[in-house]
Coordinates of C-alpha atoms and ligand atoms in Angstrom, one line a residue:
M1 CA 21.1 -9.0 -6.5
N2 CA 24.4 -10.4 -5.2
A3 CA 25.4 -13.7 -6.7
P4 CA 24.0 -16.5 -4.5
Q5 CA 26.8 -18.0 -2.4
D6 CA 25.0 -21.3 -2.5
A7 CA 22.5 -21.9 -5.2
A8 CA 20.8 -24.6 -3.1
A9 CA 20.3 -22.1 -0.2
G10 CA 16.6 -21.7 -0.8
P11 CA 13.7 -21.7 -1.0
K12 CA 13.5 -24.9 1.0
P13 CA 10.7 -27.4 1.5
A14 CA 8.1 -26.9 4.2
S15 CA 9.1 -28.5 7.5
L16 CA 7.1 -31.1 9.3
H17 CA 5.9 -28.4 11.7
T18 CA 4.8 -26.2 8.8
C19 CA 3.0 -29.1 7.1
R20 CA 1.1 -29.8 10.3
S21 CA 0.3 -26.2 11.0
N22 CA -1.1 -25.6 7.5
A23 CA -3.0 -28.9 7.6
A24 CA -4.6 -27.9 10.9
Q25 CA -5.6 -24.5 9.4
A26 CA -7.2 -26.3 6.5
A27 CA -9.3 -28.4 8.9
R28 CA -10.7 -25.3 10.6
L29 CA -12.0 -23.6 7.5
D30 CA -15.0 -24.4 5.3
F31 CA -13.6 -24.9 1.8
S32 CA -16.9 -26.4 0.6
D33 CA -18.3 -22.8 0.3
D34 CA -17.5 -21.9 -3.3
S35 CA -19.7 -18.8 -3.5
C36 CA -16.7 -16.5 -3.9
F37 CA -15.5 -18.4 -6.9
D38 CA -19.0 -18.2 -8.4
E39 CA -19.2 -14.5 -7.7
A40 CA -15.7 -13.9 -9.0
Q41 CA -16.7 -15.5 -12.4
R42 CA -20.2 -14.2 -12.6
G43 CA -20.9 -11.9 -15.6
F44 CA -17.7 -12.8 -17.4
V45 CA -17.6 -11.2 -20.8
G46 CA -14.1 -11.8 -22.0
S47 CA -10.4 -11.3 -21.4
I48 CA -7.0 -11.4 -23.1
P49 CA -4.7 -14.4 -22.7
D50 CA -3.0 -14.4 -19.2
A51 CA -4.0 -10.8 -18.9
R52 CA -0.7 -10.1 -20.7
I53 CA -0.2 -6.3 -21.1
A54 CA 2.8 -4.7 -22.9
T55 CA 4.0 -1.2 -23.6
P56 CA 3.9 -0.1 -27.3
D57 CA 7.6 -1.0 -27.6
G58 CA 6.9 -4.5 -26.3
R59 CA 8.0 -4.4 -22.7
V60 CA 5.6 -6.6 -20.6
V61 CA 4.2 -4.8 -17.6
W62 CA 1.6 -7.4 -16.5
D63 CA 1.4 -11.1 -17.2
L64 CA -0.4 -13.8 -15.1
S65 CA 1.1 -16.8 -16.9
A66 CA 3.8 -17.3 -14.2
F67 CA 1.0 -18.0 -11.7
V68 CA -0.3 -21.1 -13.6
F69 CA 0.8 -23.1 -10.6
L70 CA -2.3 -21.8 -8.9
E71 CA -4.5 -24.0 -11.1
S72 CA -4.3 -26.7 -8.5
I73 CA -7.2 -26.6 -6.0
E74 CA -5.1 -28.4 -3.4
S75 CA -2.7 -26.1 -1.6
P76 CA 1.0 -27.1 -1.4
D77 CA 2.6 -27.5 2.1
S78 CA 4.5 -24.3 1.6
V79 CA 1.3 -22.1 1.4
H80 CA -1.3 -21.4 4.0
P81 CA -4.4 -23.1 2.6
S82 CA -6.6 -20.0 3.1
L83 CA -4.1 -17.7 1.3
W84 CA -3.9 -20.3 -1.5
R85 CA -7.6 -20.0 -2.0
Q86 CA -7.4 -16.2 -2.1
A87 CA -4.5 -16.3 -4.5
R88 CA -6.6 -18.5 -6.8
L89 CA -9.5 -16.0 -6.7
N90 CA -7.1 -13.1 -7.4
R91 CA -5.9 -14.9 -10.6
I92 CA -9.3 -14.6 -12.2
H93 CA -9.2 -11.9 -14.8
G94 CA -11.2 -10.1 -17.5
L95 CA -14.2 -7.9 -18.2
F96 CA -17.2 -8.7 -16.0
Q97 CA -20.8 -7.3 -16.2
V98 CA -22.0 -6.6 -12.7
C99 CA -25.4 -5.4 -13.7
D100 CA -27.1 -3.5 -16.5
R101 CA -24.8 -0.5 -17.4
L102 CA -22.0 -1.4 -14.9
Y103 CA -18.8 -3.4 -15.7
Q104 CA -15.5 -4.1 -14.0
V105 CA -12.2 -5.2 -15.4
R106 CA -10.4 -7.3 -12.7
G107 CA -7.0 -9.0 -12.6
F108 CA -5.3 -6.5 -14.9
D109 CA -3.7 -4.8 -11.9
I110 CA -3.9 -5.1 -8.1
A111 CA -7.1 -2.9 -8.3
N112 CA -10.3 -3.0 -10.3
I113 CA -11.4 -0.5 -12.8
T114 CA -15.2 0.1 -12.8
I115 CA -16.9 1.3 -16.0
I116 CA -20.4 2.7 -16.0
E117 CA -22.4 3.3 -19.2
G118 CA -23.9 6.8 -19.0
D119 CA -26.3 8.3 -21.5
S120 CA -23.6 9.7 -23.8
G121 CA -20.3 8.1 -22.6
L122 CA -18.5 6.3 -19.8
I123 CA -18.0 7.0 -16.2
I124 CA -14.7 5.4 -15.1
I125 CA -14.0 4.8 -11.5
D126 CA -10.3 4.2 -10.6
P127 CA -8.1 3.9 -13.6
L128 CA -5.6 1.4 -12.0
T129 CA -1.9 1.9 -11.1
V130 CA -0.4 2.3 -14.6
C131 CA -1.5 3.7 -17.9
E132 CA -0.8 0.5 -19.9
A133 CA -3.1 -1.5 -17.7
A134 CA -5.9 1.1 -17.7
A135 CA -5.6 1.4 -21.5
A136 CA -5.8 -2.4 -21.9
A137 CA -8.8 -2.6 -19.7
L138 CA -10.7 0.2 -21.6
A139 CA -9.7 -1.5 -24.9
L140 CA -11.1 -4.8 -23.7
Y141 CA -14.3 -3.1 -22.6
R142 CA -14.6 -1.3 -26.0
Q143 CA -13.9 -4.5 -27.9
H144 CA -17.1 -6.0 -26.4
R145 CA -19.3 -2.9 -25.8
G146 CA -18.4 -0.5 -28.5
D147 CA -16.3 2.6 -28.8
R148 CA -17.9 4.9 -26.3
P149 CA -16.1 8.1 -25.2
V150 CA -15.1 8.7 -21.6
H151 CA -17.4 11.3 -20.0
T152 CA -16.1 11.4 -16.4
V153 CA -13.3 9.9 -14.3
I154 CA -13.8 9.4 -10.6
Y155 CA -11.0 8.6 -8.1
S156 CA -12.4 6.7 -5.1
H157 CA -9.4 7.5 -3.0
S158 CA -5.8 8.8 -2.9
H159 CA -3.8 5.6 -3.3
A160 CA -1.7 5.2 -6.5
D161 CA -3.4 2.0 -7.6
H162 CA -6.6 4.0 -8.0
Y163 CA -5.4 7.0 -10.1
G164 CA -1.9 6.3 -11.5
G165 CA -3.2 4.9 -14.9
V166 CA -5.5 7.9 -15.6
E167 CA -3.6 8.9 -18.7
G168 CA -4.4 5.4 -20.1
V169 CA -8.1 6.4 -20.4
I170 CA -8.0 10.2 -20.9
T171 CA -5.5 13.0 -21.7
P172 CA -4.7 16.1 -19.8
V173 CA -5.8 18.1 -22.9
Q174 CA -9.3 16.6 -22.8
V175 CA -9.6 17.7 -19.2
A176 CA -8.2 21.2 -19.9
R177 CA -10.7 21.6 -22.7
G178 CA -13.5 20.6 -20.4
E179 CA -14.4 17.5 -22.4
V180 CA -13.9 15.2 -19.4
R181 CA -14.6 15.8 -15.7
V182 CA -12.4 14.4 -13.0
I183 CA -14.1 13.9 -9.6
A184 CA -12.4 13.1 -6.3
P185 CA -13.0 13.2 -2.6
A186 CA -12.0 16.4 -0.7
G187 CA -8.3 16.5 0.1
F188 CA -7.4 14.1 -2.7
M189 CA -4.4 15.9 -4.2
D190 CA -2.6 16.7 -0.9
A191 CA -3.1 13.1 0.3
A192 CA -2.1 11.5 -3.0
I193 CA 1.1 13.6 -3.2
A194 CA 2.0 13.7 0.5
E195 CA 2.2 10.0 1.0
N196 CA 4.9 9.5 -1.5
I197 CA 7.1 12.5 -0.9
L198 CA 8.3 13.1 2.7
A199 CA 8.6 9.4 3.7
G200 CA 9.0 8.2 0.1
V201 CA 12.4 6.6 0.4
P202 CA 11.8 4.3 3.4
M203 CA 8.2 3.6 2.3
R204 CA 9.4 2.3 -1.1
R205 CA 12.0 0.1 0.5
R206 CA 9.5 -1.2 3.0
A207 CA 6.9 -1.7 0.3
M208 CA 9.2 -4.3 -1.3
F209 CA 8.6 -6.4 1.8
Q210 CA 4.8 -5.8 1.7
F211 CA 4.3 -6.6 -2.0
G212 CA 7.4 -8.8 -2.8
P213 CA 8.2 -7.5 -6.3
T214 CA 11.6 -9.1 -6.3
L215 CA 10.2 -12.5 -5.3
A216 CA 9.7 -14.9 -8.2
P217 CA 6.2 -16.3 -8.5
G218 CA 6.0 -19.8 -7.1
P219 CA 4.6 -22.0 -4.4
R220 CA 7.7 -21.4 -2.2
S221 CA 7.8 -17.7 -3.0
H222 CA 5.3 -15.1 -4.2
V223 CA 1.7 -16.2 -4.5
D224 CA -0.4 -13.1 -4.0
C225 CA -0.7 -9.6 -2.5
G226 CA -4.1 -10.2 -0.8
L227 CA -5.9 -7.4 -2.6
G228 CA -4.8 -8.7 -6.0
K229 CA -1.9 -10.5 -7.6
A230 CA 0.8 -7.8 -7.6
M231 CA 1.4 -4.0 -7.8
G232 CA 1.2 -2.9 -11.4
R233 CA 4.4 -1.7 -13.0
G234 CA 4.6 0.6 -16.0
T235 CA 3.9 4.3 -16.6
S236 CA 2.2 6.2 -13.8
S237 CA 0.4 9.5 -14.1
L238 CA -1.8 11.9 -12.2
I239 CA -4.5 14.4 -13.5
A240 CA -5.8 16.8 -10.8
P241 CA -9.5 16.6 -10.1
T242 CA -11.7 19.3 -11.6
Q243 CA -14.4 18.8 -9.0
S244 CA -14.1 17.8 -5.3
I245 CA -16.8 16.1 -3.2
T246 CA -16.8 18.1 0.0
Q247 CA -20.0 17.4 1.8
P248 CA -20.5 14.2 4.0
V249 CA -23.1 13.1 1.5
E250 CA -23.6 14.6 -2.0
R251 CA -26.0 13.7 -4.7
H252 CA -25.2 14.2 -8.4
T253 CA -26.5 13.1 -11.7
I254 CA -23.6 12.4 -14.1
D255 CA -24.5 11.6 -17.7
G256 CA -27.9 10.3 -16.6
I257 CA -26.5 8.2 -13.7
D258 CA -27.6 9.2 -10.2
I259 CA -24.7 8.9 -7.7
V260 CA -24.8 9.5 -4.0
F261 CA -21.3 10.1 -2.7
Q262 CA -20.5 9.3 0.9
L263 CA -17.2 10.8 2.1
T264 CA -15.2 8.5 4.4
P265 CA -12.1 10.5 5.3
E266 CA -9.3 9.0 7.4
T267 CA -10.4 5.4 6.8
E268 CA -8.5 3.2 4.4
A269 CA -7.0 6.4 2.9
P270 CA -7.0 10.0 4.2
A271 CA -9.3 11.0 1.3
E272 CA -11.8 8.3 0.3
M273 CA -15.5 8.0 -0.5
N274 CA -18.1 5.3 -1.0
F275 CA -20.8 5.6 -3.8
H276 CA -24.3 4.5 -4.1
F277 CA -26.1 4.1 -7.5
P278 CA -29.8 4.1 -6.7
Q279 CA -31.0 3.4 -10.3
L280 CA -28.6 0.5 -10.6
K281 CA -29.1 -0.7 -7.0
V282 CA -25.3 -0.9 -6.6
L283 CA -23.2 0.1 -3.6
N284 CA -19.5 0.7 -4.2
L285 CA -17.5 0.6 -1.0
A286 CA -14.2 1.8 -2.7
E287 CA -11.6 0.1 -0.5
N288 CA -13.5 0.3 2.8
G289 CA -15.1 -3.1 2.3
C290 CA -13.1 -5.7 0.4
H291 CA -12.8 -9.5 0.6
T292 CA -10.0 -9.3 3.2
M293 CA -9.3 -7.9 6.6
H294 CA -7.6 -4.6 5.5
N295 CA -4.7 -2.8 7.2
L296 CA -5.1 -0.3 10.1
C297 CA -1.4 0.4 9.3
P298 CA 0.2 -1.4 6.3
I299 CA 3.6 -2.9 7.0
R300 CA 5.2 -0.6 4.4
G301 CA 4.5 2.1 7.0
A302 CA 1.9 4.8 6.9
K303 CA 0.1 7.1 9.4
T304 CA -2.2 4.9 11.4
R305 CA -5.8 4.7 10.2
D306 CA -8.9 5.4 12.2
A307 CA -10.6 2.0 12.8
L308 CA -13.5 3.6 14.7
A309 CA -14.3 6.1 11.8
W310 CA -13.9 3.2 9.3
S311 CA -16.5 1.1 11.2
K312 CA -18.9 4.0 11.6
Y313 CA -18.8 4.9 7.9
L314 CA -19.6 1.3 7.0
D315 CA -22.5 1.4 9.4
A316 CA -23.8 4.6 7.8
A317 CA -23.5 3.0 4.4
L318 CA -25.5 0.1 5.7
Q319 CA -28.2 2.3 7.2
D320 CA -28.5 4.6 4.2
F321 CA -28.1 2.4 1.2
I322 CA -28.7 -1.3 1.9
D323 CA -32.4 -1.1 1.3
Q324 CA -31.8 0.1 -2.3
T325 CA -28.9 -2.3 -2.9
D326 CA -28.8 -5.6 -4.8
V327 CA -25.1 -5.8 -5.2
V328 CA -22.0 -4.5 -3.3
I329 CA -18.8 -3.9 -5.3
A330 CA -15.4 -2.5 -4.3
Q331 CA -12.3 -1.3 -6.1
H332 CA -10.6 -4.6 -5.3
H333 CA -12.0 -8.2 -5.5
W334 CA -15.4 -9.5 -6.7
P335 CA -18.9 -8.3 -6.0
T336 CA -21.4 -9.7 -3.4
W337 CA -24.8 -10.2 -4.9
G338 CA -28.1 -10.3 -3.1
R339 CA -29.4 -7.8 -0.5
E340 CA -29.2 -10.2 2.5
R341 CA -25.7 -11.4 1.5
A342 CA -24.6 -7.8 1.0
R343 CA -26.1 -6.9 4.4
K344 CA -24.2 -9.7 6.1
F345 CA -21.0 -8.7 4.3
I346 CA -21.1 -5.1 5.3
T347 CA -22.2 -5.9 8.9
E348 CA -19.3 -8.3 9.3
Q349 CA -16.8 -5.8 7.8
R350 CA -18.2 -3.1 10.1
D351 CA -17.9 -5.3 13.2
L352 CA -14.4 -6.5 12.2
Y353 CA -12.9 -3.0 12.4
R354 CA -15.0 -2.0 15.4
L355 CA -14.0 -5.1 17.2
M356 CA -10.3 -4.6 16.7
H357 CA -10.7 -1.0 17.8
D358 CA -12.8 -1.6 20.9
Q359 CA -11.0 -4.7 22.2
T360 CA -7.6 -3.1 21.8
L361 CA -8.8 -0.2 23.9
R362 CA -10.3 -2.6 26.5
L363 CA -7.1 -4.6 26.8
M364 CA -5.0 -1.4 26.9
S365 CA -7.2 -0.4 29.9
H366 CA -6.1 -3.6 31.6
G367 CA -2.6 -2.4 31.2
Q368 CA -1.7 -4.7 28.3
T369 CA 1.0 -3.5 25.9
P370 CA 1.0 -3.9 22.1
H371 CA 2.8 -7.2 21.9
E372 CA 0.7 -8.7 24.7
I373 CA -2.6 -7.6 23.0
A374 CA -1.4 -9.0 19.7
E375 CA -0.4 -12.3 21.3
G376 CA -3.7 -12.9 22.9
F377 CA -6.2 -11.4 20.4
R378 CA -8.7 -13.8 18.9
L379 CA -11.5 -13.0 16.5
P380 CA -14.9 -14.5 17.4
E381 CA -15.6 -17.8 15.7
S382 CA -18.5 -16.2 13.8
L383 CA -16.1 -13.7 12.1
Q384 CA -13.3 -16.3 11.7
K385 CA -15.6 -18.3 9.5
S386 CA -16.2 -15.5 7.0
W387 CA -13.7 -15.6 4.2
H388 CA -13.8 -11.8 3.7
A389 CA -12.8 -11.2 7.3
R390 CA -9.6 -13.4 6.9
P391 CA -6.3 -11.5 7.1
Y392 CA -5.0 -11.8 3.5
Y393 CA -3.8 -8.2 3.3
G394 CA -3.9 -7.0 7.0
A395 CA -3.3 -9.2 10.0
V396 CA -4.8 -9.1 13.5
A397 CA -1.4 -8.7 15.2
H398 CA -0.2 -5.7 13.3
N399 CA -3.7 -4.2 13.2
V400 CA -4.2 -4.2 17.0
R401 CA -0.7 -2.7 17.4
A402 CA -1.8 0.0 15.0
V403 CA -4.9 0.8 17.1
Y404 CA -2.6 1.1 20.1
A405 CA -0.3 3.4 18.2
H406 CA -3.2 5.5 16.9
Y407 CA -4.1 6.4 20.5
M408 CA -0.8 6.0 22.4
G409 CA 2.0 6.4 19.9
P410 CA 5.0 4.0 19.7
Y411 CA 5.9 3.9 23.4
D412 CA 4.3 1.1 25.4
G413 CA 4.4 2.9 28.7
N414 CA 7.0 0.8 30.4
P415 CA 10.1 2.9 31.3
V416 CA 12.3 0.0 30.4
N417 CA 11.4 0.8 26.8
L418 CA 12.1 4.5 27.1
D419 CA 15.6 4.2 25.8
P420 CA 16.6 0.7 24.9
L421 CA 20.0 0.1 23.3
A422 CA 19.9 0.1 19.4
P423 CA 19.9 -3.4 17.8
Q424 CA 23.7 -3.6 17.1
R425 CA 24.8 -2.7 20.7
A426 CA 22.0 -4.8 22.2
G427 CA 22.8 -7.7 20.0
T428 CA 26.4 -7.7 21.1
K429 CA 25.4 -7.8 24.7
Y430 CA 22.8 -10.5 24.2
V431 CA 25.2 -12.7 22.4
E432 CA 27.8 -12.2 25.2
Y433 CA 25.2 -12.9 27.9
M434 CA 24.1 -16.1 26.1
G435 CA 27.6 -17.5 26.2
G436 CA 28.8 -16.5 22.7
A437 CA 27.7 -17.2 19.1
D438 CA 28.1 -21.0 19.2
A439 CA 26.1 -21.4 22.4
L440 CA 23.3 -19.2 21.0
L441 CA 23.3 -21.1 17.7
A442 CA 23.2 -24.5 19.4
R443 CA 20.1 -23.5 21.3
A444 CA 18.5 -21.7 18.4
L445 CA 19.0 -24.8 16.2
A446 CA 17.2 -26.9 18.8
D447 CA 14.3 -24.4 18.8
F448 CA 14.2 -24.5 15.0
D449 CA 14.0 -28.3 15.1
A450 CA 11.1 -27.9 17.6
G451 CA 9.3 -25.5 15.2
H452 CA 9.7 -22.4 17.4
Y453 CA 10.3 -20.2 14.4
R454 CA 9.1 -16.9 15.8
W455 CA 11.6 -17.2 18.6
V456 CA 14.4 -18.4 16.3
V457 CA 14.1 -15.2 14.2
Q458 CA 14.1 -13.1 17.3
V459 CA 17.2 -14.6 18.9
T460 CA 19.3 -15.0 15.7
H461 CA 18.5 -11.4 14.9
H462 CA 20.7 -10.4 17.9
L463 CA 23.6 -12.5 16.5
V464 CA 23.2 -11.2 12.9
F465 CA 23.3 -7.6 14.2
A466 CA 26.2 -8.4 16.5
D467 CA 28.1 -10.1 13.7
P468 CA 26.5 -9.8 10.2
S469 CA 29.3 -12.0 8.7
N470 CA 28.1 -15.0 10.8
Q471 CA 26.8 -17.2 8.0
R472 CA 25.4 -19.9 10.2
A473 CA 23.3 -17.2 12.0
R474 CA 22.1 -15.8 8.7
Q475 CA 21.2 -19.1 7.3
L476 CA 19.3 -20.3 10.4
A477 CA 17.4 -17.0 10.6
A478 CA 16.6 -17.3 6.9
D479 CA 15.4 -20.8 7.3
A480 CA 13.1 -19.8 10.2
M481 CA 11.7 -16.8 8.3
E482 CA 10.9 -19.0 5.3
Q483 CA 8.9 -21.4 7.5
L484 CA 7.0 -18.4 8.9
A485 CA 6.3 -17.3 5.3
Y486 CA 4.9 -20.7 4.5
Q487 CA 2.6 -20.5 7.6
S488 CA 1.4 -17.0 7.1
E489 CA -2.2 -16.4 6.0
S490 CA -1.4 -12.7 5.4
S491 CA 0.1 -12.3 2.0
T492 CA 2.0 -9.2 3.2
W493 CA 3.6 -11.2 6.1
R494 CA 4.4 -14.0 3.7
N495 CA 6.1 -11.6 1.3
A496 CA 8.0 -9.9 4.2
Y497 CA 9.3 -13.2 5.6
A498 CA 10.2 -14.6 2.2
L499 CA 12.1 -11.5 1.2
G500 CA 13.7 -11.4 4.7
A501 CA 15.0 -14.9 4.1
K502 CA 16.2 -14.0 0.6
E503 CA 18.1 -10.9 1.8
L504 CA 19.6 -12.8 4.8
R505 CA 20.9 -15.4 2.3
F506 CA 22.0 -13.1 -0.5
G507 CA 22.1 -9.6 0.9
A508 CA 20.1 -6.5 0.1
P509 CA 19.7 -5.6 -3.6
K510 CA 22.3 -3.2 -5.1
P511 CA 20.9 0.3 -5.4
P512 CA 20.2 1.3 -9.0
P513 CA 22.8 3.7 -10.5
G514 CA 22.3 7.4 -10.3
N515 CA 20.0 9.5 -8.2
I516 CA 16.6 8.1 -7.4
G517 CA 13.5 10.1 -8.3
I518 CA 11.0 10.2 -5.5
V519 CA 8.1 11.0 -7.7
T520 CA 7.3 11.2 -11.4
P521 CA 7.8 14.5 -13.4
K522 CA 4.0 14.5 -13.8
V523 CA 3.5 14.7 -10.1
V524 CA 6.2 17.4 -9.7
A525 CA 4.4 19.5 -12.2
M526 CA 1.5 19.7 -9.7
L527 CA 3.5 19.6 -6.5
P528 CA 2.5 22.3 -4.1
M529 CA 5.6 24.3 -3.4
S530 CA 5.1 24.2 0.3
M531 CA 5.4 20.4 0.1
F532 CA 8.5 20.7 -2.0
F533 CA 10.1 22.9 0.6
D534 CA 9.2 20.4 3.3
F535 CA 10.8 17.7 1.1
L536 CA 13.9 19.9 0.8
A537 CA 14.0 20.5 4.6
M538 CA 13.9 16.7 5.4
R539 CA 17.1 16.3 3.3
V540 CA 19.1 18.9 5.3
D541 CA 21.9 17.1 7.1
A542 CA 21.9 18.9 10.5
A543 CA 25.7 18.3 11.1
K544 CA 26.6 19.8 7.7
A545 CA 24.3 22.8 8.3
E546 CA 25.7 23.5 11.8
G547 CA 26.2 27.2 12.3
L548 CA 24.8 28.3 8.9
Q549 CA 22.3 31.2 8.8
L550 CA 20.7 31.5 5.3
R551 CA 17.8 33.7 4.0
I552 CA 16.8 32.9 0.4
D553 CA 13.8 34.1 -1.6
W554 CA 12.3 31.6 -4.1
V555 CA 10.2 32.4 -7.1
M556 CA 8.6 29.9 -9.5
Q557 CA 8.4 31.3 -13.0
G558 CA 4.8 32.0 -14.0
E559 CA 3.4 31.4 -10.5
P560 CA 2.2 34.3 -8.4
E561 CA 3.6 33.3 -5.0
R562 CA 6.9 34.3 -3.7
W563 CA 8.5 32.2 -1.0
K564 CA 11.1 32.9 1.7
L565 CA 13.3 30.2 3.0
T566 CA 15.2 30.4 6.3
L567 CA 17.9 28.1 7.5
S568 CA 18.7 28.4 11.2
H569 CA 19.8 25.9 13.8
S570 CA 20.1 23.4 10.9
A571 CA 16.3 23.6 10.3
L572 CA 14.9 24.9 7.0
S573 CA 11.6 26.8 7.3
H574 CA 9.6 28.4 4.6
A575 CA 6.7 30.9 4.4
L576 CA 4.9 32.9 1.8
G577 CA 6.5 36.3 1.2
S578 CA 10.0 37.8 0.9
H579 CA 13.0 38.4 3.1
G580 CA 13.1 41.8 1.4
R581 CA 16.5 43.5 1.7
D582 CA 17.7 40.7 4.0
A583 CA 17.4 38.1 1.3
M584 CA 20.9 36.8 0.6
A585 CA 19.8 35.4 -2.8
T586 CA 16.7 35.0 -5.0
V587 CA 16.3 31.8 -6.9
R588 CA 14.1 31.6 -10.0
L589 CA 13.1 28.2 -11.2
D590 CA 10.6 26.8 -13.7
R591 CA 8.6 23.6 -13.2
A592 CA 10.5 21.6 -15.8
T593 CA 13.8 22.2 -14.0
L594 CA 12.1 21.4 -10.7
A595 CA 10.9 18.1 -12.2
G596 CA 14.4 17.3 -13.4
I597 CA 15.8 18.0 -9.9
V598 CA 13.2 16.1 -7.9
G599 CA 13.1 13.3 -10.6
G600 CA 16.7 12.5 -9.9
G601 CA 18.9 15.0 -11.8
G602 CA 19.7 16.9 -8.6
F603 CA 20.4 20.5 -7.9
A604 CA 24.1 20.4 -8.6
A605 CA 23.6 19.2 -12.2
A606 CA 20.9 21.9 -12.8
M607 CA 23.2 24.6 -11.4
Q608 CA 26.1 23.4 -13.5
Q609 CA 23.9 23.6 -16.6
G610 CA 23.0 27.2 -15.6
K611 CA 19.3 26.2 -15.3
I612 CA 18.9 28.0 -11.9
P613 CA 19.1 31.8 -12.4
I614 CA 20.2 33.4 -9.1
E615 CA 20.3 37.0 -8.0
G616 CA 22.5 38.0 -5.1
E617 CA 25.0 35.6 -3.4
V618 CA 25.2 32.4 -5.4
Q619 CA 27.2 31.1 -2.5
A620 CA 24.1 31.2 -0.2
L621 CA 22.2 28.7 -2.4
R622 CA 25.3 26.6 -2.9
Q623 CA 25.8 26.4 0.9
L624 CA 22.2 25.2 1.3
L625 CA 22.5 22.6 -1.4
D626 CA 25.8 21.3 0.1
T627 CA 23.8 20.4 3.3
L628 CA 21.4 18.2 1.3
D629 CA 21.7 14.5 2.0
T630 CA 21.4 11.6 -0.5
F631 CA 19.9 8.2 0.3
N632 CA 20.6 4.6 -0.5
P633 CA 17.0 3.4 -1.5
M634 CA 18.1 -0.2 -0.9
F635 CA 19.3 0.3 2.7
N636 CA 19.8 -2.8 4.8
I637 CA 16.9 -4.0 7.0
L638 CA 17.9 -7.5 8.0
E639 CA 21.4 -6.5 9.0
P640 CA 23.1 -3.3 10.3
Ligands
ZN1 ZN1 -6.2 -0.1 -3.6

């Protein structure tokens, strides 16, 4: 980070308006209902102090001790009281027995690891984000329950917090030898890999605003991530599934445990599934039914999710499984015990997603645009009172905009928005029309004093983009964002506003030195080549490729396919096969070199070291590589 220009520049206290807003929110909610705290602690077996997890060489990857400030039941003025409650729940950690044969480790990562005792070994569902956390969770289980081997690993869905730690519980060798099965929903690998490749650079930068990893824990800064305390940091891995669930409903008996898999594609993740355990009377809703309103499009950016499908799969789970269910669990948060409580929980989750879907379509049909729908949307009182429907991770405003985008795309239908000026040019004009920077700031300051923070960030944004060196504009914008952070019930909004304030005050972080790896070498080892070529194609700088016509054959050592790449009109296409005699060059590459290239070493270095054998015109490959762009992973967001 840049050196602070003024160490006292933030975080600042909650304003009177924020204190009033948070107090009013507290008055609307029923904090006397402690059932979530009881359920989050029920079945506690044991834990490790502060859930502190370190690498073998002593580097700490997880430690909840910095969140000791959440001991206080009373929320501070600088945190939405409902988010404070959730942040306290997400601080509970350890091994918990859910029922006979089924355990969960919670609070060792943003996600849960679920451990089921089969007849001969363990069935592990979702081995967390990083290997260190998964290994620590399994060690904790074994310390209390004995040294049972892992029989099967199941991934509930294709997000990294549900598979990245797999090598903390099993090895690729065990899988290759057939000692351990790995089961996942259909389409898992493509979905797991695709989300982090093509849009990986902006998604990572934007994820900093969603999760707030550069914000210090504290009541005026980071308190939670809604689903859990924070994203795990450490060593990530990926072992490909040996078995896919492909039918809408599949029944299997795994090591003596009956499991009914219910595929739920295009819900919370492109590849996801729920599970029912009839013997145990447990229903696992993966991440389709958690103790929060989830995202129909997370603020890190993603393809929009299908709210209607999501609701329908929850309804199907309710119809098919509730009568043989005594407890509902998920891969985040704590269980819900009791059939009637479980029924109410799933019903409300079902209705929550259906409601946001249907009402957005209804309001669209009245001609309302995304911002208008978001401004006026209210959940029914009955849902507002349910803690699990509160927006700790998602938020109504961005979810209804996501439903709109899912059907209509980014354009709101008003021709005035077909081609607006980009922020810098628009900002300059706005500031000019408002009578200059000083006049704008005088009015913005009056609005700040009146507590109109949403408007203050909107209007100062024009001035910051017109003149990023205007410190008064930056400081006022930061102060307003900070108050919005303090008033946000959604943790992801809080993190985004708080980091926005920080970057307005101190600038964006400096990019780390060297090239940035998009994915780990382990992922590259399994990367479908077609996806790699798409990744290469999105790096072609059209201006640099102007006029080039290239035909290159590409062979991966030890792999049967041959690929032909064609660069024309600055666009790089690929297909199976060969250009034959028209090939200008043939490239031969092995996976290790490819991993080095994608992992950050780059093509130029690999070529210099003679690691890319080329037949034909070396110049053809060099010309292609010269068109490839590099990116600053810490690009500016709050300023041009
Ligand atoms: Zn998750």
